[in-house]
Amino acid sequence: MNKIFIGIKNNIKKWLLGWFLGYTVLWTIIEPILAFTTLNITGLYKFLGFILLALIIATYRVYPKKEISFLLKNTGTKITIVFDDLFKLPGCKAIPVNEFFDSKIGKLVSLKSLHGIFLQTILGGHSLIFDSFVDAQCKDIPHEMIERPEGKKKQYPIGTTVVITHNSIKYLLFVAAKTDLSDKAFSNPAIMLEALAGFWTKSRCEHNGEKIVIPLVGGGLSGVGLPARSLIELILISILKATKEQELSTSITICLLPDLIKQVDLSEIQKNWR
């Protein structure tokens, strides 16, 4: 029932128009049919029946979709956008991290972030495993040494990506945010697009035909400062740009937190991008 109210609230004009058109079409079609039958439905009952059916049609049109899929224009890439838990979906999973690949849960890595959930739930809190993968794969990547009160000192470029395979599932951890002097992660549209460009470059070599699952980059604790709809558009633009340079996976899923269903109308995105 809550989803019905969300759909109506977010699309009140579409709902009212759907109700009006539904009532008009029903009257136009059913009224002549009734005239040739023996059914004696007249007056208030007929009027209320039309009203109820029109309301059902209008509500169906604005009911929030949980998932949409479409082929990205002029590419061979199928895009799926879904409200779900990223870790439950099949495919190679993208995990945004900060530029130091920090591994200490708490101030440096929030347990509420995907990075924190990955360290705590997937790796069982064994940060040394994470650190060993980062050190091995980033040893030849240019970096700067930054003195910090706590946390790692090596600062890597935006878009740097480390691949960790656990239980036959690949996790691609990519630098998607910078860190200020108080160790708070931050980002903006330019950083976000640069990070995604680096991620897509690495993912081409790693997905092995598998689906790529990416979260709403920029919508977490390092917030870009844009609404969820705009962040989705930026991700789609980055995918389109990357596919023009070189083919990506044939299937990419953008995973949204279920709470965002109040803010994002998937039908509108599908209409604009398919």
Short mmCIF file of C-alpha atoms in Angstrom, two decimals:
data_model
loop_
_atom_site.label_atom_id
_atom_site.label_comp_id
_atom_site.label_asym_id
_atom_site.label_seq_id
_atom_site.Cartn_x
_atom_site.Cartn_y
_atom_site.Cartn_z
CA MET A 1 0.00 0.00 0.00
CA ASN A 2 2.90 2.34 0.80
CA LYS A 3 4.27 1.91 -2.73
CA ILE A 4 0.90 2.91 -4.15
CA PHE A 5 0.97 6.19 -2.22
CA ILE A 6 4.59 6.79 -3.29
CA GLY A 7 3.67 6.22 -6.94
CA ILE A 8 0.70 8.58 -6.77
CA LYS A 9 2.65 11.25 -4.86
CA ASN A 10 5.55 11.19 -7.34
CA ASN A 11 3.27 11.17 -10.40
CA ILE A 12 0.12 12.99 -9.33
CA LYS A 13 -0.46 14.57 -12.76
CA LYS A 14 0.11 11.25 -14.54
CA TRP A 15 -2.26 9.55 -12.08
CA LEU A 16 -5.04 12.13 -12.59
CA LEU A 17 -4.61 12.01 -16.36
CA GLY A 18 -4.68 8.21 -16.26
CA TRP A 19 -7.87 8.27 -14.22
CA PHE A 20 -9.57 10.70 -16.64
CA LEU A 21 -8.45 8.83 -19.76
CA GLY A 22 -9.29 5.50 -18.19
CA TYR A 23 -12.81 6.65 -17.35
CA THR A 24 -13.29 8.12 -20.84
CA VAL A 25 -12.04 5.00 -22.64
CA LEU A 26 -14.08 2.65 -20.44
CA TRP A 27 -17.23 4.68 -21.03
CA THR A 28 -16.60 4.79 -24.77
CA ILE A 29 -16.02 1.02 -25.05
CA ILE A 30 -18.31 -0.49 -22.43
CA GLU A 31 -21.35 1.75 -22.81
CA PRO A 32 -22.11 0.60 -26.40
CA ILE A 33 -21.52 -3.03 -25.39
CA LEU A 34 -24.02 -2.77 -22.53
CA ALA A 35 -26.59 -1.39 -24.94
CA PHE A 36 -26.53 -4.71 -26.86
CA THR A 37 -26.75 -6.94 -23.81
CA THR A 38 -29.47 -7.83 -21.34
CA LEU A 39 -27.39 -6.62 -18.40
CA ASN A 40 -29.34 -4.00 -16.52
CA ILE A 41 -26.48 -1.94 -15.09
CA THR A 42 -27.53 1.68 -14.90
CA GLY A 43 -27.34 4.78 -12.79
CA LEU A 44 -25.08 4.99 -9.76
CA TYR A 45 -23.75 1.41 -9.98
CA LYS A 46 -22.50 1.91 -13.53
CA PHE A 47 -20.96 5.26 -12.67
CA LEU A 48 -19.16 3.89 -9.60
CA GLY A 49 -18.00 0.85 -11.57
CA PHE A 50 -16.39 3.07 -14.20
CA ILE A 51 -14.80 5.21 -11.50
CA LEU A 52 -13.32 2.17 -9.72
CA LEU A 53 -11.94 0.61 -12.90
CA ALA A 54 -10.44 3.95 -13.97
CA LEU A 55 -8.76 4.34 -10.57
CA ILE A 56 -7.26 0.85 -10.85
CA ILE A 57 -5.90 1.64 -14.32
CA ALA A 58 -4.47 4.99 -13.19
CA THR A 59 -2.84 3.45 -10.11
CA TYR A 60 -1.31 0.64 -12.17
CA ARG A 61 0.28 3.22 -14.48
CA VAL A 62 2.10 5.00 -11.61
CA TYR A 63 2.90 1.99 -9.40
CA PRO A 64 6.67 2.15 -8.75
CA LYS A 65 8.73 -0.38 -10.68
CA LYS A 66 11.33 -2.33 -8.72
CA GLU A 67 13.40 -3.12 -11.79
CA ILE A 68 13.81 -2.01 -15.40
CA SER A 69 16.01 -3.20 -18.27
CA PHE A 70 16.84 -1.64 -21.61
CA LEU A 71 19.50 -1.79 -24.31
CA LEU A 72 21.73 1.28 -24.13
CA LYS A 73 21.33 3.26 -27.33
CA ASN A 74 23.72 2.34 -30.15
CA THR A 75 25.56 -0.22 -28.01
CA GLY A 76 25.36 -3.93 -27.27
CA THR A 77 25.11 -3.33 -23.51
CA LYS A 78 21.97 -4.23 -21.60
CA ILE A 79 21.35 -1.96 -18.62
CA THR A 80 19.35 -3.11 -15.62
CA ILE A 81 18.45 -0.75 -12.78
CA VAL A 82 17.08 -2.41 -9.67
CA PHE A 83 16.31 -1.67 -6.02
CA ASP A 84 18.15 -4.43 -4.17
CA ASP A 85 21.12 -5.50 -2.06
CA LEU A 86 24.27 -5.33 -4.20
CA PHE A 87 25.86 -8.26 -2.40
CA LYS A 88 22.92 -10.54 -3.23
CA LEU A 89 23.04 -9.94 -6.97
CA PRO A 90 25.06 -12.18 -9.31
CA GLY A 91 28.07 -10.80 -11.18
CA CYS A 92 31.28 -8.83 -10.59
CA LYS A 93 30.59 -6.28 -7.89
CA ALA A 94 31.93 -2.72 -7.84
CA ILE A 95 32.85 -1.31 -4.42
CA PRO A 96 33.81 2.39 -4.08
CA VAL A 97 36.69 3.15 -1.68
CA ASN A 98 38.78 6.16 -0.71
CA GLU A 99 42.14 7.04 -2.24
CA PHE A 100 44.14 5.33 0.53
CA PHE A 101 42.36 1.97 0.38
CA ASP A 102 41.91 2.25 4.14
CA SER A 103 40.93 -0.94 5.95
CA LYS A 104 40.29 0.12 9.53
CA ILE A 105 36.58 0.01 10.38
CA GLY A 106 35.41 3.06 12.30
CA LYS A 107 36.38 6.64 11.54
CA LEU A 108 38.27 5.74 8.37
CA VAL A 109 35.84 3.18 6.94
CA SER A 110 32.21 3.35 8.01
CA LEU A 111 30.51 0.03 8.64
CA LYS A 112 27.49 1.49 6.83
CA SER A 113 29.44 1.94 3.59
CA LEU A 114 29.79 -0.77 0.94
CA HIS A 115 33.52 -0.74 1.65
CA GLY A 116 32.87 -1.38 5.34
CA ILE A 117 30.28 -4.08 4.66
CA PHE A 118 32.70 -5.79 2.29
CA LEU A 119 35.51 -5.80 4.86
CA GLN A 120 33.33 -6.92 7.74
CA THR A 121 30.89 -9.31 6.06
CA ILE A 122 32.67 -10.70 3.01
CA LEU A 123 36.21 -10.80 4.39
CA GLY A 124 35.08 -11.45 7.96
CA GLY A 125 36.92 -8.40 9.30
CA HIS A 126 40.32 -9.70 8.15
CA SER A 127 41.80 -6.41 7.01
CA LEU A 128 45.24 -7.97 6.42
CA ILE A 129 43.79 -9.97 3.52
CA PHE A 130 42.48 -6.76 1.99
CA ASP A 131 45.79 -4.96 2.58
CA SER A 132 47.79 -7.75 0.93
CA PHE A 133 45.69 -7.57 -2.27
CA VAL A 134 46.04 -3.78 -2.39
CA ASP A 135 49.81 -3.86 -1.84
CA ALA A 136 50.35 -6.58 -4.45
CA GLN A 137 48.22 -5.00 -7.17
CA CYS A 138 49.21 -1.37 -6.55
CA LYS A 139 52.97 -1.83 -6.16
CA ASP A 140 53.68 -0.39 -9.63
CA ILE A 141 51.02 2.34 -9.53
CA PRO A 142 52.39 5.87 -8.96
CA HIS A 143 51.26 7.28 -5.62
CA GLU A 144 52.02 9.99 -3.09
CA MET A 145 52.98 9.58 0.54
CA ILE A 146 50.71 11.62 2.79
CA GLU A 147 51.23 12.05 6.52
CA ARG A 148 47.98 11.34 8.34
CA PRO A 149 47.10 11.04 12.03
CA GLU A 150 45.90 7.49 11.36
CA GLY A 151 45.31 5.20 8.41
CA LYS A 152 47.46 4.36 5.42
CA LYS A 153 49.93 6.81 3.94
CA LYS A 154 49.90 5.82 0.24
CA GLN A 155 47.49 7.98 -1.74
CA TYR A 156 46.44 6.48 -5.11
CA PRO A 157 44.91 8.19 -8.16
CA ILE A 158 41.16 8.39 -8.62
CA GLY A 159 39.93 5.35 -10.56
CA THR A 160 42.64 2.98 -9.31
CA THR A 161 41.01 -0.46 -9.08
CA VAL A 162 41.93 -3.55 -7.09
CA VAL A 163 40.34 -6.95 -7.78
CA ILE A 164 39.63 -9.36 -4.93
CA THR A 165 38.10 -12.77 -5.64
CA HIS A 166 36.28 -14.39 -2.74
CA ASN A 167 34.18 -17.56 -2.98
CA SER A 168 34.46 -17.36 -6.80
CA ILE A 169 32.95 -13.85 -6.81
CA LYS A 170 34.99 -10.92 -8.09
CA TYR A 171 34.90 -7.63 -6.20
CA LEU A 172 36.35 -4.60 -7.97
CA LEU A 173 37.29 -1.97 -5.39
CA PHE A 174 37.91 1.36 -7.06
CA VAL A 175 38.96 4.77 -5.77
CA ALA A 176 35.86 6.94 -6.08
CA ALA A 177 36.48 9.64 -3.47
CA LYS A 178 39.13 11.87 -2.01
CA THR A 179 39.84 12.39 1.69
CA ASP A 180 40.10 15.74 3.46
CA LEU A 181 42.35 16.63 6.41
CA SER A 182 39.80 15.29 8.87
CA ASP A 183 39.75 11.92 7.05
CA LYS A 184 36.26 12.51 5.66
CA ALA A 185 35.66 11.21 2.14
CA PHE A 186 34.25 13.63 -0.43
CA SER A 187 33.50 13.68 -4.13
CA ASN A 188 31.98 15.76 -6.93
CA PRO A 189 30.73 15.05 -10.48
CA ALA A 190 34.20 15.45 -12.02
CA ILE A 191 35.78 13.06 -9.50
CA MET A 192 32.91 10.63 -9.96
CA LEU A 193 33.28 10.51 -13.75
CA GLU A 194 37.05 10.13 -13.49
CA ALA A 195 36.59 7.28 -11.01
CA LEU A 196 34.09 5.51 -13.25
CA ALA A 197 36.38 5.88 -16.27
CA GLY A 198 39.16 4.12 -14.36
CA PHE A 199 36.77 1.45 -13.14
CA TRP A 200 35.40 0.66 -16.64
CA THR A 201 38.96 0.37 -17.99
CA LYS A 202 39.87 -2.21 -15.34
CA SER A 203 36.54 -4.05 -15.56
CA ARG A 204 37.07 -4.80 -19.26
CA CYS A 205 39.95 -7.09 -18.28
CA GLU A 206 38.24 -8.70 -15.31
CA HIS A 207 34.55 -9.45 -15.92
CA ASN A 208 35.16 -12.47 -18.23
CA GLY A 209 31.71 -12.18 -19.74
CA GLU A 210 30.00 -11.83 -16.38
CA LYS A 211 27.48 -9.16 -15.47
CA ILE A 212 28.90 -6.08 -13.75
CA VAL A 213 26.97 -4.80 -10.73
CA ILE A 214 27.64 -1.23 -9.67
CA PRO A 215 26.05 0.79 -6.84
CA LEU A 216 24.81 4.36 -6.97
CA VAL A 217 28.29 5.87 -6.97
CA GLY A 218 28.34 9.27 -5.25
CA GLY A 219 25.19 8.60 -3.27
CA GLY A 220 26.84 7.30 -0.10
CA LEU A 221 28.90 8.92 2.64
CA SER A 222 31.11 10.66 0.07
CA GLY A 223 28.02 12.26 -1.44
CA VAL A 224 28.47 14.18 -4.68
CA GLY A 225 25.61 16.46 -3.69
CA LEU A 226 23.26 15.52 -6.53
CA PRO A 227 19.87 13.79 -6.32
CA ALA A 228 19.78 10.05 -7.02
CA ARG A 229 18.20 10.57 -10.46
CA SER A 230 21.11 12.78 -11.55
CA LEU A 231 23.68 10.30 -10.25
CA ILE A 232 22.04 7.53 -12.29
CA GLU A 233 22.22 9.75 -15.36
CA LEU A 234 25.94 10.37 -14.75
CA ILE A 235 26.61 6.63 -14.44
CA LEU A 236 24.73 5.97 -17.67
CA ILE A 237 26.68 8.72 -19.44
CA SER A 238 29.95 7.20 -18.23
CA ILE A 239 28.88 3.77 -19.51
CA LEU A 240 27.90 5.21 -22.88
CA LYS A 241 31.22 7.04 -23.18
CA ALA A 242 33.21 3.95 -22.18
CA THR A 243 31.39 1.69 -24.67
CA LYS A 244 32.16 4.14 -27.47
CA GLU A 245 35.87 3.78 -26.66
CA GLN A 246 35.82 -0.01 -26.29
CA GLU A 247 33.14 -2.61 -25.58
CA LEU A 248 32.23 -3.25 -21.94
CA SER A 249 30.25 -6.12 -20.47
CA THR A 250 27.08 -6.97 -22.36
CA SER A 251 25.17 -6.69 -19.08
CA ILE A 252 25.53 -3.98 -16.43
CA THR A 253 23.31 -3.62 -13.37
CA ILE A 254 22.99 -0.38 -11.42
CA CYS A 255 21.91 -1.35 -7.91
CA LEU A 256 19.98 1.17 -5.80
CA LEU A 257 19.17 1.04 -2.11
CA PRO A 258 15.50 0.05 -1.62
CA ASP A 259 14.81 3.30 0.30
CA LEU A 260 15.47 5.28 -2.90
CA ILE A 261 12.22 4.02 -4.41
CA LYS A 262 10.66 7.14 -2.85
CA GLN A 263 12.93 9.38 -4.94
CA VAL A 264 13.55 7.56 -8.22
CA ASP A 265 10.95 6.79 -10.87
CA LEU A 266 12.49 4.02 -12.96
CA SER A 267 9.80 4.39 -15.63
CA GLU A 268 11.00 7.89 -16.47
CA ILE A 269 14.61 6.76 -16.76
CA GLN A 270 13.61 3.87 -19.02
CA LYS A 271 11.58 6.20 -21.23
CA ASN A 272 14.53 8.61 -21.65
CA TRP A 273 17.27 6.04 -22.26
CA ARG A 274 15.87 3.09 -24.16
#
